XYZ file of C-alpha atoms in Angstrom:
595
model
C 10.936 171.200 -31.380
C 8.176 168.964 -30.044
C 8.024 166.291 -27.423
C 5.748 163.257 -27.872
C 5.454 160.106 -25.776
C 7.770 158.088 -27.994
C 10.306 157.065 -25.333
C 12.209 153.961 -26.375
C 11.511 151.588 -23.494
C 12.457 148.125 -24.833
C 11.838 144.915 -22.899
C 14.834 142.988 -24.152
C 13.611 142.689 -27.714
C 15.763 140.039 -29.329
C 14.508 141.072 -32.760
C 16.650 144.208 -32.517
C 19.922 142.724 -31.307
C 21.875 145.765 -32.377
C 20.202 147.809 -29.651
C 19.663 145.088 -27.056
C 22.463 146.439 -24.883
C 20.489 149.451 -23.632
C 17.421 151.537 -24.246
C 17.864 153.229 -27.585
C 16.101 155.095 -30.335
C 16.510 157.130 -33.497
C 16.254 160.883 -33.941
C 15.197 162.418 -37.221
C 13.685 165.512 -38.782
C 9.912 165.593 -38.472
C 7.015 166.239 -36.155
C 8.020 164.652 -32.842
C 10.677 162.432 -34.459
C 13.524 164.384 -32.896
C 12.492 163.671 -29.318
C 13.100 160.573 -27.167
C 13.085 159.906 -23.400
C 14.031 157.054 -21.082
C 14.752 156.419 -17.430
C 18.336 156.191 -16.200
C 19.763 155.274 -12.791
C 22.444 157.752 -11.766
C 26.092 156.881 -11.162
C 28.201 158.230 -8.323
C 30.592 161.031 -9.131
C 34.171 159.918 -9.577
C 33.252 156.241 -9.806
C 35.807 154.098 -11.591
C 33.100 151.712 -12.738
C 30.843 152.117 -15.767
C 29.043 155.452 -15.634
C 25.432 156.127 -16.485
C 25.129 158.328 -19.550
C 23.140 159.366 -22.567
C 25.076 158.613 -25.758
C 24.227 160.395 -29.001
C 25.821 159.626 -32.350
C 25.247 161.933 -35.327
C 26.648 160.945 -38.748
C 27.894 163.714 -41.079
C 25.509 162.780 -43.896
C 23.364 164.636 -44.629
C 25.111 167.753 -43.316
C 22.847 169.924 -41.216
C 22.771 172.505 -38.467
C 21.085 170.940 -35.442
C 19.808 172.491 -32.229
C 20.123 169.820 -29.540
C 19.038 169.584 -25.931
C 19.599 166.941 -23.211
C 17.803 167.398 -19.897
C 15.921 165.737 -17.046
C 12.195 165.881 -17.714
C 11.228 167.704 -14.472
C 13.331 170.601 -15.798
C 11.170 170.851 -18.930
C 9.263 173.625 -17.173
C 12.271 175.860 -17.774
C 12.978 174.868 -21.391
C 12.314 177.918 -23.519
C 11.584 181.451 -22.332
C 7.916 182.569 -22.173
C 7.269 186.185 -23.140
C 4.089 188.240 -22.944
C 3.781 191.823 -24.173
C 7.540 191.995 -24.684
C 8.345 190.934 -21.118
C 9.500 187.667 -19.662
C 6.678 185.830 -17.913
C 6.979 185.610 -14.082
C 7.872 182.219 -12.645
C 4.562 181.811 -10.828
C 2.790 181.795 -14.211
C 4.981 179.045 -15.666
C 3.431 175.672 -14.821
C 4.815 172.160 -15.158
C 3.769 170.972 -18.624
C 1.551 167.964 -19.182
C 2.970 167.676 -22.660
C 6.150 169.048 -24.183
C 5.394 171.091 -27.305
C 6.349 174.227 -29.128
C 3.832 176.884 -28.217
C 2.156 177.632 -24.934
C 3.777 174.659 -23.196
C 3.101 174.904 -19.493
C 1.994 178.526 -19.670
C -1.088 179.550 -17.718
C -3.856 181.507 -19.362
C -4.096 185.121 -18.276
C -7.307 186.731 -17.082
C -7.918 188.354 -20.461
C -7.640 184.985 -22.201
C -4.383 185.791 -23.993
C -1.420 183.444 -23.871
C 2.269 184.101 -23.626
C 4.610 183.068 -26.416
C 7.454 180.728 -25.591
C 10.670 181.152 -27.555
C 12.585 177.891 -27.886
C 15.733 178.752 -29.866
C 18.086 181.704 -29.793
C 17.496 183.661 -32.991
C 17.856 187.213 -34.243
C 14.459 188.039 -32.772
C 15.327 186.758 -29.311
C 18.724 188.447 -29.460
C 16.961 191.758 -30.182
C 14.622 191.117 -27.250
C 17.606 190.518 -24.987
C 16.735 186.902 -24.234
C 20.117 185.663 -25.473
C 23.350 186.887 -27.040
C 25.059 186.406 -30.374
C 27.275 183.771 -28.762
C 24.169 181.623 -28.118
C 22.794 181.811 -31.642
C 21.134 178.549 -32.643
C 21.137 177.051 -29.151
C 17.889 176.041 -27.404
C 16.913 178.661 -24.842
C 16.969 177.855 -21.129
C 15.115 179.907 -18.534
C 18.075 179.603 -16.184
C 17.481 182.654 -13.958
C 14.536 183.370 -11.706
C 12.634 186.644 -11.461
C 15.299 188.087 -9.139
C 18.133 187.212 -11.526
C 19.413 184.381 -9.345
C 20.768 181.302 -11.232
C 18.216 178.562 -11.137
C 18.917 175.118 -9.661
C 18.008 172.232 -11.973
C 17.424 168.523 -11.386
C 20.421 167.842 -13.600
C 22.756 169.953 -15.677
C 21.238 170.818 -19.055
C 23.191 170.345 -22.259
C 22.093 172.931 -24.845
C 24.124 173.281 -28.020
C 24.041 174.083 -31.714
C 25.827 171.586 -33.990
C 27.219 172.543 -37.378
C 28.061 169.480 -39.463
C 30.390 169.622 -42.467
C 30.186 167.687 -45.720
C 33.674 166.270 -45.192
C 35.581 166.097 -41.968
C 34.699 167.251 -38.469
C 32.429 170.187 -37.801
C 31.981 172.126 -34.593
C 29.373 173.226 -32.079
C 28.444 176.601 -30.633
C 29.813 175.734 -27.195
C 33.091 174.529 -28.714
C 33.384 177.708 -30.756
C 32.848 179.883 -27.696
C 35.406 177.933 -25.706
C 38.043 177.979 -28.446
C 37.365 181.655 -29.162
C 38.055 182.479 -25.528
C 41.337 180.543 -25.673
C 42.410 182.210 -28.926
C 41.611 185.664 -27.553
C 43.748 184.960 -24.523
C 46.645 183.840 -26.731
C 46.210 186.611 -29.337
C 46.136 184.030 -32.168
C 43.504 183.420 -34.819
C 44.182 179.793 -35.707
C 40.865 178.143 -36.676
C 42.422 174.831 -37.764
C 40.902 173.113 -34.689
C 37.556 173.038 -36.512
C 38.784 170.493 -39.059
C 40.684 168.220 -36.669
C 39.588 165.062 -34.907
C 39.293 165.990 -31.258
C 37.638 165.452 -27.877
C 36.107 168.477 -26.229
C 35.412 168.305 -22.494
C 32.522 170.624 -21.739
C 30.862 171.184 -18.388
C 27.689 169.425 -19.448
C 28.957 166.813 -21.941
C 31.940 165.295 -23.717
C 32.134 165.715 -27.498
C 34.197 163.487 -29.786
C 34.675 164.308 -33.464
C 35.859 161.483 -35.702
C 37.842 161.961 -38.885
C 34.842 161.224 -41.107
C 32.833 163.989 -39.429
C 30.783 161.764 -37.073
C 29.980 163.408 -33.746
C 29.625 161.391 -30.528
C 28.156 163.088 -27.485
C 28.334 161.619 -23.979
C 26.123 163.192 -21.349
C 27.028 161.841 -17.890
C 24.040 161.108 -15.622
C 24.726 161.665 -11.930
C 21.166 161.623 -10.677
C 18.458 159.030 -11.313
C 15.729 160.422 -13.507
C 13.826 160.485 -16.776
C 16.187 161.999 -19.352
C 15.129 163.405 -22.685
C 16.931 164.262 -25.908
C 15.396 166.861 -28.197
C 16.907 167.675 -31.577
C 15.590 169.920 -34.349
C 16.845 171.177 -37.658
C 15.532 172.983 -40.717
C 16.951 170.213 -42.902
C 17.011 166.429 -42.802
C 19.232 164.690 -40.288
C 19.562 161.326 -38.557
C 20.986 160.382 -35.189
C 20.921 157.510 -32.719
C 20.655 157.780 -28.951
C 21.266 155.281 -26.150
C 20.577 155.478 -22.426
C 23.329 153.507 -20.657
C 23.103 152.631 -16.960
C 26.003 152.115 -14.582
C 24.582 148.803 -13.395
C 25.131 147.246 -16.812
C 23.587 146.990 -20.239
C 20.022 146.320 -19.106
C 17.501 149.157 -19.629
C 16.778 151.077 -16.448
C 13.089 150.154 -16.461
C 14.034 146.450 -16.566
C 16.830 146.462 -13.977
C 14.625 145.713 -10.903
C 13.683 142.374 -12.470
C 17.096 140.995 -11.520
C 16.350 141.472 -7.814
C 12.724 140.368 -8.131
C 13.532 137.022 -9.723
C 16.526 136.453 -7.462
C 14.341 137.006 -4.383
C 11.616 134.705 -5.720
C 14.185 132.032 -6.532
C 15.480 132.086 -2.956
C 11.937 132.100 -1.559
C 10.837 129.071 -3.595
C 14.084 127.243 -2.812
C 13.541 127.831 0.905
C 9.946 126.601 0.658
C 11.109 123.494 -1.225
C 13.661 122.672 1.489
C 11.108 123.235 4.250
C 8.506 121.140 2.413
C 10.987 118.341 1.877
C 11.925 118.332 5.566
C 8.273 118.208 6.659
C 7.615 115.403 4.184
C 10.568 113.424 5.512
C 9.203 113.637 9.056
C 5.883 112.023 8.035
C 7.065 110.066 5.009
C 4.878 107.046 5.727
C 1.751 109.219 5.682
C 2.602 111.490 2.742
C -0.099 111.892 0.086
C 0.386 111.839 -3.715
C -0.949 115.386 -4.005
C 1.688 116.614 -1.544
C 4.456 114.981 -3.584
C 3.170 116.733 -6.697
C 3.074 120.039 -4.875
C 6.703 119.497 -3.927
C 7.532 118.933 -7.592
C 5.718 122.154 -8.513
C 7.693 124.113 -5.906
C 10.967 122.766 -7.287
C 9.865 123.695 -10.829
C 9.057 127.205 -9.644
C 12.488 127.569 -8.037
C 14.124 126.472 -11.299
C 11.875 128.795 -13.292
C 12.698 131.822 -11.130
C 16.390 130.939 -11.285
C 16.245 130.719 -15.066
C 14.543 134.102 -15.288
C 17.162 135.567 -12.967
C 19.928 134.085 -15.100
C 18.339 135.438 -18.270
C 18.164 139.025 -17.025
C 21.586 138.804 -15.357
C 23.152 137.558 -18.591
C 21.342 140.271 -20.533
C 22.629 142.925 -18.144
C 26.206 141.667 -18.455
C 26.496 140.985 -22.181
C 23.736 143.086 -23.668
C 22.929 140.327 -26.168
C 20.197 137.937 -24.967
C 20.041 134.623 -26.753
C 16.974 134.071 -28.902
C 16.818 130.401 -27.925
C 17.203 131.222 -24.246
C 14.494 133.894 -24.467
C 11.963 131.602 -26.100
C 12.802 128.761 -23.728
C 12.215 131.012 -20.716
C 8.937 132.213 -22.196
C 7.735 128.638 -22.715
C 8.712 127.560 -19.199
C 6.826 130.509 -17.693
C 3.685 129.630 -19.629
C 4.059 125.969 -18.705
C 4.455 126.809 -15.034
C 1.237 128.816 -14.982
C -0.698 126.188 -16.934
C 0.529 123.388 -14.687
C -0.447 125.354 -11.604
C -3.984 125.941 -12.851
C -4.238 122.312 -13.959
C -3.282 120.997 -10.520
C -5.674 123.402 -8.843
C -8.477 122.243 -11.126
C -8.029 118.507 -10.579
C -7.764 118.996 -6.815
C -10.933 121.092 -6.914
C -12.611 118.228 -8.745
C -11.689 116.021 -5.796
C -8.854 114.051 -7.365
C -6.670 112.500 -4.713
C -8.949 113.699 -1.921
C -12.460 112.568 -2.810
C -11.938 110.539 -5.991
C -8.979 108.381 -7.039
C -9.724 109.012 -10.741
C -11.527 111.588 -12.882
C -12.088 109.429 -15.945
C -12.651 111.309 -19.204
C -12.877 114.593 -17.338
C -9.090 114.448 -17.032
C -8.833 114.766 -20.831
C -10.870 117.984 -20.750
C -8.621 119.323 -18.004
C -5.555 118.587 -20.122
C -7.063 120.308 -23.189
C -7.843 123.442 -21.199
C -4.316 123.441 -19.786
C -2.940 123.275 -23.332
C -5.168 126.180 -24.385
C -3.960 128.235 -21.439
C -0.371 127.323 -22.265
C -0.778 128.645 -25.824
C -2.388 131.861 -24.572
C 0.410 132.280 -22.034
C 3.033 131.924 -24.777
C 1.240 134.574 -26.831
C 1.100 136.939 -23.855
C 4.771 136.328 -23.072
C 5.729 136.970 -26.692
C 3.834 140.256 -26.582
C 5.678 141.311 -23.440
C 9.036 140.253 -24.838
C 8.842 141.570 -28.384
C 6.541 144.577 -28.141
C 7.454 148.061 -26.981
C 5.362 148.615 -23.819
C 4.891 152.273 -24.713
C 3.355 151.436 -28.069
C -0.258 152.412 -27.586
C -3.273 151.131 -29.499
C -5.605 148.132 -29.594
C -2.843 145.752 -30.725
C -1.828 145.224 -27.109
C -5.238 143.672 -26.374
C -4.441 140.823 -28.775
C -1.913 139.543 -26.250
C -4.107 140.044 -23.207
C -7.563 138.816 -24.288
C -6.707 135.130 -25.051
C -4.946 134.758 -21.714
C -7.797 136.400 -19.846
C -10.334 134.122 -21.552
C -8.470 130.891 -20.796
C -7.844 132.051 -17.255
C -11.541 132.838 -16.873
C -12.451 129.334 -18.072
C -10.082 127.870 -15.523
C -11.509 129.975 -12.722
C -15.143 129.249 -13.605
C -14.522 125.510 -13.797
C -12.447 125.489 -10.632
C -15.042 127.411 -8.653
C -17.839 125.195 -9.993
C -15.847 122.088 -9.100
C -15.252 123.366 -5.586
C -18.989 123.943 -5.147
C -19.792 120.412 -6.265
C -17.031 118.840 -4.201
C -18.212 120.846 -1.218
C -21.727 119.422 -1.655
C -20.279 115.927 -1.685
C -18.314 116.586 1.487
C -21.461 117.898 3.157
C -23.177 114.618 2.223
C -20.266 112.666 3.655
C -20.159 114.886 6.750
C -16.369 115.388 6.408
C -15.926 118.624 8.320
C -12.152 118.972 8.006
C -12.054 118.596 4.237
C -15.131 120.777 3.962
C -13.438 123.628 5.838
C -10.378 123.304 3.605
C -12.435 123.530 0.402
C -14.422 126.470 1.753
C -11.178 128.329 2.436
C -9.950 127.460 -1.060
C -13.180 128.882 -2.482
C -12.689 132.189 -0.665
C -9.034 132.418 -1.716
C -9.860 131.897 -5.376
C -12.560 134.549 -5.263
C -10.051 137.045 -3.878
C -7.506 136.087 -6.549
C -10.133 136.433 -9.259
C -11.043 139.930 -8.097
C -7.361 140.925 -7.967
C -6.800 139.467 -11.415
C -9.690 141.464 -12.837
C -8.307 144.619 -11.198
C -4.887 143.856 -12.697
C -6.187 143.590 -16.260
C -8.219 146.781 -15.910
C -5.306 148.732 -14.448
C -2.896 147.249 -16.980
C -5.055 148.409 -19.868
C -5.443 151.860 -18.326
C -1.712 152.060 -17.701
C -0.985 151.156 -21.322
C -3.339 153.884 -22.509
C -2.236 156.648 -20.146
C 1.469 155.815 -20.385
C 1.398 157.714 -23.666
C 1.325 160.862 -21.530
C 4.939 161.890 -21.079
C 4.360 163.253 -17.583
C 2.953 159.913 -16.406
C 5.830 158.060 -18.071
C 8.351 160.308 -16.322
C 6.839 159.513 -12.923
C 6.230 155.795 -13.370
C 9.109 154.453 -15.481
C 10.785 152.872 -12.448
C 7.603 150.817 -11.845
C 7.111 149.591 -15.390
C 8.405 146.143 -14.347
C 5.497 145.839 -11.905
C 2.946 145.742 -14.728
C 4.871 143.232 -16.828
C 6.341 140.865 -14.221
C 5.555 142.085 -10.730
C 1.816 141.880 -10.054
C 1.137 138.390 -11.440
C 4.251 136.892 -9.828
C 3.475 138.360 -6.415
C -0.193 137.353 -6.550
C 0.777 133.841 -7.612
C 3.392 133.553 -4.882
C 1.008 134.724 -2.172
C -1.842 132.423 -3.234
C 0.484 129.442 -3.554
C 1.972 130.009 -0.107
C -1.503 130.029 1.427
C -2.445 126.793 -0.362
C 0.830 125.173 0.653
C 0.170 126.094 4.256
C -3.203 124.383 4.115
C -1.791 121.258 2.435
C 1.498 121.088 4.326
C 2.644 117.585 5.343
C 1.703 116.883 8.954
C 1.106 113.889 11.194
C -2.617 114.322 10.524
C -2.431 113.691 6.796
C -5.053 110.966 7.182
C -7.660 113.724 7.237
C -6.953 114.319 3.529
C -7.032 110.648 2.553
C -9.691 109.008 0.425
C -10.591 106.510 3.173
C -11.389 109.119 5.822
C -15.176 109.280 6.189
C -17.339 110.758 8.894
C -19.788 108.968 11.140
C -21.362 106.048 9.262
C -18.727 104.914 6.710
C -21.010 102.292 5.152
C -23.757 104.834 4.572
C -21.315 107.350 3.090
C -19.800 104.766 0.767
C -23.254 103.619 -0.310
C -24.205 107.218 -1.141
C -20.930 107.593 -3.015
C -21.709 104.582 -5.188
C -25.302 105.574 -5.931
C -25.031 109.359 -6.375
C -22.938 111.594 -8.591
C -19.984 112.794 -6.546
C -20.187 116.268 -8.075
C -23.955 116.610 -8.290
C -25.286 119.793 -6.818
C -28.391 120.090 -4.696
C -30.176 122.231 -7.232
C -28.969 120.647 -10.449
C -27.786 117.009 -10.430
C -25.859 117.503 -13.698
C -24.054 120.738 -12.846
C -20.754 120.656 -14.687
C -21.078 116.916 -15.547
C -17.783 116.506 -13.779
C -17.817 112.696 -13.500
C -19.478 109.888 -15.418
C -21.591 108.418 -12.592
C -25.165 107.295 -12.469
C -27.493 110.069 -11.445
C -29.769 109.592 -8.512
C -32.987 111.537 -7.877
C -33.023 113.869 -4.955
C -35.942 111.956 -3.437
C -33.818 108.837 -3.261
C -31.136 110.719 -1.419
C -33.654 111.924 1.113
C -34.990 108.387 1.587
C -31.472 107.160 2.381
C -30.700 109.535 5.181
C -29.587 108.008 8.455
C -32.628 107.684 10.787
C -32.713 109.166 14.246
C -32.339 106.526 16.973
C -35.173 108.103 18.913
C -37.571 107.042 16.128
C -36.486 103.357 15.996
C -38.947 100.691 17.248
C -38.071 97.001 17.864
C -40.918 94.526 17.291
C -40.457 90.823 18.178
C -43.126 88.273 17.336
C -43.415 84.555 17.995
C -41.861 83.611 14.630
C -38.721 85.474 15.550
C -38.231 83.219 18.555
C -38.636 79.861 16.865
C -34.905 79.420 16.380
C -34.352 78.955 20.160
C -34.005 75.445 21.528
C -34.813 76.150 25.161
C -36.684 78.626 27.341
C -33.733 79.951 29.193
C -34.398 83.500 27.973
C -38.144 83.288 28.349
C -40.037 83.416 31.628
C -43.001 81.272 32.566
C -45.485 83.788 31.171
C -43.857 83.718 27.711
C -42.535 87.205 28.239
C -39.016 88.100 27.197
C -36.520 88.399 29.973
C -36.192 91.978 31.091
C -39.763 92.959 30.245
C -41.924 94.377 32.962
C -44.242 91.798 34.669
C -45.322 93.757 37.666
C -48.825 94.838 38.290
């Protein structure tokens, strides 16, 4: 028996509707094909509600003898009995395995370089060695006693059995045989007809149900939250299906936190929308178009989060997500992100704050938003339809287009902020300038966090193939698919909304608000490119305005009043009709005439 990182963690794949109700997988004969793992949230003992369990169904065809094991992964250290020089290896030399495999799994090297041999199944050899008894023949071996002979305490009860299928009708298992043999010995009867009857056997570790056609259904109740594995092996061909069912519903355990995440975000956005609407109502006469559009975006986000919450809630209840609903949710998510970047870009270009129109630049903004929308749909499709544990370069196909379009957005936005900042410096608008400087710093932080996310996401995808890492991090799988980007977006948006919140001082955002000399600022606005930089007048070519040389800008600076001289000659005074303002010595009134 071998264990590979082939755990069936499905993210609501609507392409496999038959298994959409829970995490599931197939078991078969072959290298690593008989092993599957998944995370399960435990159910309380004695609960009348749906119980968490691992369900295994084994058809009678082809008939085979199967050694089967169900356990919590932290207990894998004690699966199999390690032996060295004919003696059982001490516990302090049995380490927690990094990988689950046949030989040498979790066994430390000795000083002489030799390795202990781990026996996995009770056989004639292990019976001779005293590691098991004839009654355990065929069952996977469990190292269930410590060095002192004391029964070991496990994370969860381990189901270890040996199944004997029949060509027609029900078969039986080793544990069933031992239990029925004990009953028959107590009653002094030798009736073996129970082997061929349909029945339900209640064992300490599992419930077995044999159907009339020979199909065996095994239900392993999960009391404690953990990463549970099923390992099956046989000398012949066999097939089986396994499902990990959670008490909370039909949603896979790794996806269940999404219900609370989207519900919380829906309430948060709804609260922000109400608060924004109230603040807008208080200063309705001074509200700006950009603030109305931000309000619309907040409402869209609340609807989007509510739709995602409804999707996962419906999936958890029915176990059959609608294909149309899934695609619609995916499209809305991509549209929300594209619209957010689009609004951030046009504001960075000065639309609604510095410029009433962007001209043809608006078309380029729309095209980039459409490109980002397409990349977002591709990324969402990859998350929705692809097994997150499937390693390989194929996963980069979903990530790279989105990262490229997002990079284009960020580069253009940051460039636009630089150019708009230069314009505001020219206009001497300190309040708007401080706001754009803060926006610049926020976007830099978000860009760094986004880069960190993509790096960590790629590393997580690669290293998740290690079963030990998967066992420790399955409860946080949602964070890499839905958590990080949603939380980063929410935080950045809240900061921007705080800066742009409706207040009684909205006039500071308006297009008409200019500092100091309004005529001079307007004249500069008409004669210079609004987004020209100091170093490169055509940086970004953000607007179609006439370029003006830097020397002309310098020549048009406002002069210092200390340098101004007033010269009045006789021609300037010819318009007067009397000498009321001139003294007898033809000197202007107010001039000094004292010796």
